[in-house]
mmCIF file of C-alpha atoms and ligand atoms in Angstrom:
data_model
loop_
_atom_site.group_PDB
_atom_site.id
_atom_site.type_symbol
_atom_site.label_atom_id
_atom_site.label_comp_id
_atom_site.label_asym_id
_atom_site.label_seq_id
_atom_site.Cartn_x
_atom_site.Cartn_y
_atom_site.Cartn_z
ATOM 1 C CA MET A 1 54.505 233.984 120.243
ATOM 2 C CA ARG A 2 56.456 236.641 122.080
ATOM 3 C CA TYR A 3 53.413 238.726 123.157
ATOM 4 C CA GLU A 4 50.067 237.903 124.755
ATOM 5 C CA GLY A 5 48.374 240.970 123.323
ATOM 6 C CA ILE A 6 48.818 243.327 120.393
ATOM 7 C CA ILE A 7 47.330 246.830 120.403
ATOM 8 C CA PHE A 8 46.918 248.455 116.999
ATOM 9 C CA ASP A 9 46.671 252.106 116.183
ATOM 10 C CA LEU A 10 43.906 252.619 113.613
ATOM 11 C CA ASP A 11 44.560 255.525 111.202
ATOM 12 C CA GLY A 12 47.624 254.719 109.101
ATOM 13 C CA VAL A 13 48.073 251.232 110.579
ATOM 14 C CA LEU A 14 44.911 249.163 110.034
ATOM 15 C CA CYS A 15 43.637 251.468 107.272
ATOM 16 C CA THR A 16 44.629 254.457 105.161
ATOM 17 C CA THR A 17 42.226 256.970 106.707
ATOM 18 C CA ASP A 18 45.282 259.130 107.471
ATOM 19 C CA HIS A 19 44.984 260.458 103.904
ATOM 20 C CA TYR A 20 41.324 261.380 104.456
ATOM 21 C CA HIS A 21 42.353 263.269 107.624
ATOM 22 C CA TYR A 22 44.811 265.194 105.467
ATOM 23 C CA LEU A 23 42.236 266.043 102.789
ATOM 24 C CA ALA A 24 39.687 267.256 105.365
ATOM 25 C CA TRP A 25 42.233 269.419 107.246
ATOM 26 C CA LYS A 26 43.566 270.732 103.930
ATOM 27 C CA ALA A 27 40.077 271.913 102.889
ATOM 28 C CA LEU A 28 39.710 273.803 106.180
ATOM 29 C CA ALA A 29 43.224 275.294 106.020
ATOM 30 C CA ASP A 30 42.669 276.430 102.406
ATOM 31 C CA ARG A 31 39.410 278.133 103.371
ATOM 32 C CA LEU A 32 41.182 279.953 106.213
ATOM 33 C CA GLY A 33 44.169 280.831 103.997
ATOM 34 C CA ILE A 34 46.603 278.917 106.235
ATOM 35 C CA PRO A 35 49.507 277.052 104.613
ATOM 36 C CA PHE A 36 49.239 273.287 105.152
ATOM 37 C CA ASN A 37 50.944 270.413 103.357
ATOM 38 C CA GLU A 38 51.606 266.679 103.840
ATOM 39 C CA THR A 39 54.705 267.397 105.936
ATOM 40 C CA ASP A 40 52.627 269.533 108.319
ATOM 41 C CA ASN A 41 50.065 266.712 108.324
ATOM 42 C CA ASN A 42 52.630 264.247 109.695
ATOM 43 C CA ARG A 43 52.697 266.289 112.906
ATOM 44 C CA LEU A 44 48.992 265.533 113.360
ATOM 45 C CA ARG A 45 49.374 261.754 113.349
ATOM 46 C CA GLY A 46 48.110 260.266 116.581
ATOM 47 C CA VAL A 47 47.172 263.724 117.892
ATOM 48 C CA SER A 48 43.571 264.449 118.960
ATOM 49 C CA ARG A 49 41.236 266.566 116.811
ATOM 50 C CA MET A 50 41.484 269.743 118.902
ATOM 51 C CA ALA A 51 45.243 269.390 119.410
ATOM 52 C CA SER A 52 45.605 268.930 115.630
ATOM 53 C CA LEU A 53 43.650 272.135 115.026
ATOM 54 C CA GLU A 54 45.952 274.033 117.405
ATOM 55 C CA ILE A 55 48.967 272.837 115.391
ATOM 56 C CA ILE A 56 47.367 274.014 112.130
ATOM 57 C CA LEU A 57 46.508 277.403 113.651
ATOM 58 C CA GLU A 58 50.166 277.959 114.631
ATOM 59 C CA LYS A 59 50.588 279.332 111.093
ATOM 60 C CA SER A 60 47.550 281.604 111.290
ATOM 61 C CA ASP A 61 48.097 285.341 111.721
ATOM 62 C CA ARG A 62 44.988 285.799 113.859
ATOM 63 C CA ALA A 63 43.614 284.378 117.108
ATOM 64 C CA TYR A 64 40.332 282.490 117.311
ATOM 65 C CA THR A 65 37.878 282.044 120.154
ATOM 66 C CA LEU A 66 37.142 278.610 121.586
ATOM 67 C CA GLU A 67 33.722 278.749 119.949
ATOM 68 C CA GLU A 68 35.273 279.428 116.543
ATOM 69 C CA LYS A 69 37.760 276.600 117.064
ATOM 70 C CA GLU A 70 34.992 274.179 117.970
ATOM 71 C CA ALA A 71 33.138 275.165 114.793
ATOM 72 C CA MET A 72 36.314 274.573 112.739
ATOM 73 C CA ALA A 73 36.871 271.145 114.308
ATOM 74 C CA ALA A 74 33.236 270.267 113.513
ATOM 75 C CA GLU A 75 33.672 271.488 109.926
ATOM 76 C CA LYS A 76 36.746 269.303 109.513
ATOM 77 C CA ASN A 77 35.004 266.312 111.041
ATOM 78 C CA ASP A 78 31.960 266.721 108.752
ATOM 79 C CA ALA A 79 34.260 266.721 105.703
ATOM 80 C CA TYR A 80 36.179 263.743 107.113
ATOM 81 C CA ARG A 81 32.962 261.777 107.787
ATOM 82 C CA ARG A 82 31.813 262.393 104.199
ATOM 83 C CA LEU A 83 35.099 260.856 102.999
ATOM 84 C CA LEU A 84 34.744 257.936 105.439
ATOM 85 C CA HIS A 85 31.473 256.981 103.755
ATOM 86 C CA GLN A 86 33.582 255.880 100.764
ATOM 87 C CA ILE A 87 35.160 253.121 102.854
ATOM 88 C CA THR A 88 33.939 249.595 102.285
ATOM 89 C CA ARG A 89 35.129 246.146 103.394
ATOM 90 C CA ALA A 90 37.260 246.123 100.226
ATOM 91 C CA ASP A 91 39.444 248.815 101.856
ATOM 92 C CA LEU A 92 40.653 246.350 104.465
ATOM 93 C CA SER A 93 43.786 245.040 102.799
ATOM 94 C CA ARG A 94 44.270 241.296 102.479
ATOM 95 C CA GLU A 95 47.629 241.693 104.164
ATOM 96 C CA VAL A 96 46.058 243.295 107.243
ATOM 97 C CA GLN A 97 43.197 240.803 107.404
ATOM 98 C CA SER A 98 45.392 237.715 106.992
ATOM 99 C CA THR A 99 47.978 239.004 109.479
ATOM 100 C CA LEU A 100 45.257 239.682 112.073
ATOM 101 C CA ASP A 101 43.817 236.207 111.491
ATOM 102 C CA ARG A 102 47.232 234.545 111.873
ATOM 103 C CA LEU A 103 47.997 236.455 115.081
ATOM 104 C CA ARG A 104 44.652 235.466 116.544
ATOM 105 C CA ALA A 105 45.194 231.824 115.524
ATOM 106 C CA GLN A 106 48.459 231.973 117.487
ATOM 107 C CA GLY A 107 46.419 232.807 120.593
ATOM 108 C CA CYS A 108 47.167 236.505 120.715
ATOM 109 C CA LYS A 109 44.554 238.917 122.090
ATOM 110 C CA LEU A 110 43.982 241.823 119.713
ATOM 111 C CA ALA A 111 42.947 245.392 120.541
ATOM 112 C CA VAL A 112 42.674 248.840 118.985
ATOM 113 C CA GLY A 113 44.205 251.898 120.678
ATOM 114 C CA SER A 114 43.305 255.010 118.676
ATOM 115 C CA ALA A 115 42.880 258.712 119.397
ATOM 116 C CA SER A 116 39.979 258.835 116.944
ATOM 117 C CA LYS A 117 36.405 259.378 118.075
ATOM 118 C CA ASN A 118 35.386 257.931 114.708
ATOM 119 C CA THR A 119 36.924 254.528 115.544
ATOM 120 C CA PRO A 120 33.641 252.557 115.926
ATOM 121 C CA PHE A 121 32.319 253.942 112.627
ATOM 122 C CA ILE A 122 35.539 253.106 110.735
ATOM 123 C CA LEU A 123 35.800 249.589 112.182
ATOM 124 C CA GLU A 124 32.174 248.975 111.180
ATOM 125 C CA ARG A 125 32.798 250.195 107.603
ATOM 126 C CA LEU A 126 35.848 247.895 107.324
ATOM 127 C CA GLY A 127 33.831 244.905 108.546
ATOM 128 C CA LEU A 128 35.835 244.781 111.790
ATOM 129 C CA GLY A 129 33.011 245.959 114.057
ATOM 130 C CA ASP A 130 33.045 242.773 116.149
ATOM 131 C CA PHE A 131 36.577 241.583 115.476
ATOM 132 C CA PHE A 132 38.719 242.989 118.292
ATOM 133 C CA ASP A 133 38.857 241.763 121.892
ATOM 134 C CA ALA A 134 39.004 245.388 123.079
ATOM 135 C CA VAL A 135 38.663 248.850 121.564
ATOM 136 C CA ALA A 136 40.042 251.914 123.366
ATOM 137 C CA ASP A 137 39.567 255.150 121.443
ATOM 138 C CA GLY A 138 39.146 258.911 121.626
ATOM 139 C CA ASN A 139 35.710 258.446 123.202
ATOM 140 C CA CYS A 140 37.097 256.840 126.354
ATOM 141 C CA VAL A 141 40.248 258.851 127.115
ATOM 142 C CA THR A 142 40.920 262.396 128.203
ATOM 143 C CA ARG A 143 44.605 262.652 127.306
ATOM 144 C CA SER A 144 45.940 262.509 123.754
ATOM 145 C CA LYS A 145 49.059 260.601 122.602
ATOM 146 C CA PRO A 146 51.960 260.966 123.477
ATOM 147 C CA ASP A 147 50.215 260.284 126.788
ATOM 148 C CA PRO A 148 49.946 256.495 127.145
ATOM 149 C CA GLU A 149 46.346 256.575 128.448
ATOM 150 C CA VAL A 150 44.685 254.986 125.396
ATOM 151 C CA PHE A 151 47.138 252.051 125.291
ATOM 152 C CA LEU A 152 46.937 251.500 129.073
ATOM 153 C CA LYS A 153 43.149 251.457 128.739
ATOM 154 C CA ALA A 154 43.333 248.889 125.906
ATOM 155 C CA ALA A 155 45.690 246.637 127.922
ATOM 156 C CA GLU A 156 43.418 246.908 130.944
ATOM 157 C CA MET A 157 40.415 245.932 128.798
ATOM 158 C CA LEU A 158 42.385 242.900 127.588
ATOM 159 C CA GLY A 159 43.301 242.033 131.190
ATOM 160 C CA LEU A 160 47.025 242.166 130.346
ATOM 161 C CA SER A 161 49.974 244.154 131.670
ATOM 162 C CA PRO A 162 51.908 246.438 129.260
ATOM 163 C CA ALA A 163 54.975 244.193 129.642
ATOM 164 C CA VAL A 164 53.287 241.386 127.656
ATOM 165 C CA CYS A 165 51.742 243.608 124.968
ATOM 166 C CA LEU A 166 53.075 245.062 121.735
ATOM 167 C CA VAL A 167 51.783 248.359 120.285
ATOM 168 C CA VAL A 168 51.774 248.929 116.512
ATOM 169 C CA GLU A 169 52.055 252.594 115.482
ATOM 170 C CA ASP A 170 52.651 254.882 112.486
ATOM 171 C CA ALA A 171 52.977 258.102 114.526
ATOM 172 C CA HIS A 172 55.978 259.378 116.504
ATOM 173 C CA ALA A 173 53.520 260.569 119.176
ATOM 174 C CA GLY A 174 52.163 257.010 119.315
ATOM 175 C CA VAL A 175 55.612 255.420 119.647
ATOM 176 C CA GLU A 176 56.352 257.845 122.474
ATOM 177 C CA ALA A 177 53.029 256.964 124.131
ATOM 178 C CA ALA A 178 53.703 253.236 123.873
ATOM 179 C CA VAL A 179 57.181 253.486 125.386
ATOM 180 C CA ALA A 180 55.931 255.830 128.145
ATOM 181 C CA GLY A 181 53.302 253.224 129.039
ATOM 182 C CA GLY A 182 55.872 250.414 129.316
ATOM 183 C CA PHE A 183 54.959 248.723 126.006
ATOM 184 C CA ALA A 184 57.265 247.432 123.279
ATOM 185 C CA CYS A 185 56.434 249.153 120.004
ATOM 186 C CA ALA A 186 56.496 248.129 116.354
ATOM 187 C CA ALA A 187 56.750 251.247 114.203
ATOM 188 C CA MET A 188 55.713 251.546 110.563
ATOM 189 C CA GLY A 189 54.924 254.196 107.958
ATOM 190 C CA ASP A 190 55.894 257.731 108.936
ATOM 191 C CA ALA A 191 57.356 256.552 112.280
ATOM 192 C CA LYS A 192 59.140 253.491 110.888
ATOM 193 C CA ASP A 193 62.647 254.664 111.763
ATOM 194 C CA ASP A 194 61.771 255.981 115.215
ATOM 195 C CA PRO A 195 64.680 254.788 117.398
ATOM 196 C CA ARG A 196 62.383 254.257 120.402
ATOM 197 C CA ALA A 197 60.592 251.396 118.623
ATOM 198 C CA ALA A 198 61.731 247.791 119.127
ATOM 199 C CA TYR A 199 60.684 246.778 115.595
ATOM 200 C CA HIS A 200 60.762 248.715 112.334
ATOM 201 C CA LEU A 201 58.205 247.354 109.873
ATOM 202 C CA ASN A 202 58.384 247.943 106.126
ATOM 203 C CA ALA A 203 54.992 246.289 105.799
ATOM 204 C CA PHE A 204 52.192 245.278 108.173
ATOM 205 C CA GLY A 205 52.742 241.576 107.419
ATOM 206 C CA GLU A 206 56.257 241.744 108.912
ATOM 207 C CA LEU A 207 54.550 241.711 112.313
ATOM 208 C CA LEU A 208 54.408 237.937 112.019
ATOM 209 C CA GLN A 209 58.192 237.610 111.985
ATOM 210 C CA ALA A 210 58.632 240.345 114.601
ATOM 211 C CA THR A 211 56.391 238.559 117.103
ATOM 212 C CA GLU A 212 57.535 234.972 116.443
HETATM 213 C C1 BG6 B 301 44.273 259.741 115.101
HETATM 214 C C2 BG6 B 301 44.833 260.403 113.859
HETATM 215 O O1 BG6 B 301 44.165 258.374 114.885
HETATM 216 O O2 BG6 B 301 42.986 260.270 115.416
HETATM 217 C C3 BG6 B 301 44.846 261.911 114.042
HETATM 218 O O3 BG6 B 301 46.153 259.930 113.606
HETATM 219 C C4 BG6 B 301 43.448 262.400 114.403
HETATM 220 O O4 BG6 B 301 45.301 262.512 112.858
HETATM 221 C C5 BG6 B 301 42.955 261.682 115.659
HETATM 222 O O5 BG6 B 301 43.448 263.808 114.632
HETATM 223 C C6 BG6 B 301 41.549 262.094 116.067
HETATM 224 O O6 BG6 B 301 40.646 261.627 115.098
HETATM 225 P P1 BG6 B 301 39.112 262.022 115.032
HETATM 226 O O7 BG6 B 301 38.551 261.005 114.045
HETATM 227 O O8 BG6 B 301 38.530 261.840 116.396
HETATM 228 O O9 BG6 B 301 39.017 263.416 114.558
HETATM 229 MG MG1 MG B 302 48.062 256.472 113.189
#
């Protein structure tokens, strides 16, 4: 095993909540009359809730107060949480579960490094509430990806240095964060071809070969 620890992004890596983020933002954007599509949504991957809202409002023709923005972020999160209630253990793919089990059996420490403040709720719904050795999320950092803070926090919680950890990401902002923190990165999904990543995964299960 090439790495002592692996730090996983959550949305779009361990589960497909990235689509629920899109649906919830889309409902808000439609209500405000702001254009928003899946391509715009890719810019929000890995980005915190408030920073995501700022990106969406770039296309708005009016300015909003901080209070209005906080209400919009809460509206989006309420819609997102309603969608999250649909998640059950059956939404954890067999490929993800078996890959995580194999990596652990190889002696690898496993952590989550996500910008989401909903991380504990999602992990619980997926049946992964007690699975990881460390969870660093949007509740314990102040700087959003591409800042490396959340991954550095996860490595620290694992008691490992970035040099012996691999980060798995589906967001360009996340790949940038990993590299800035001194981590090797395996990129998948939207960020798969990011040249800054050391590995380019077509599927989550390819992690096993990448880390051999
Ligand atoms: C990241 C998602 O994991 O979490 C972003 O990729 C999202 O799209 C961010 O904005 C914050 O999530 P939450 O659940 O705290 O609104
Ligand atoms: Mg992601």
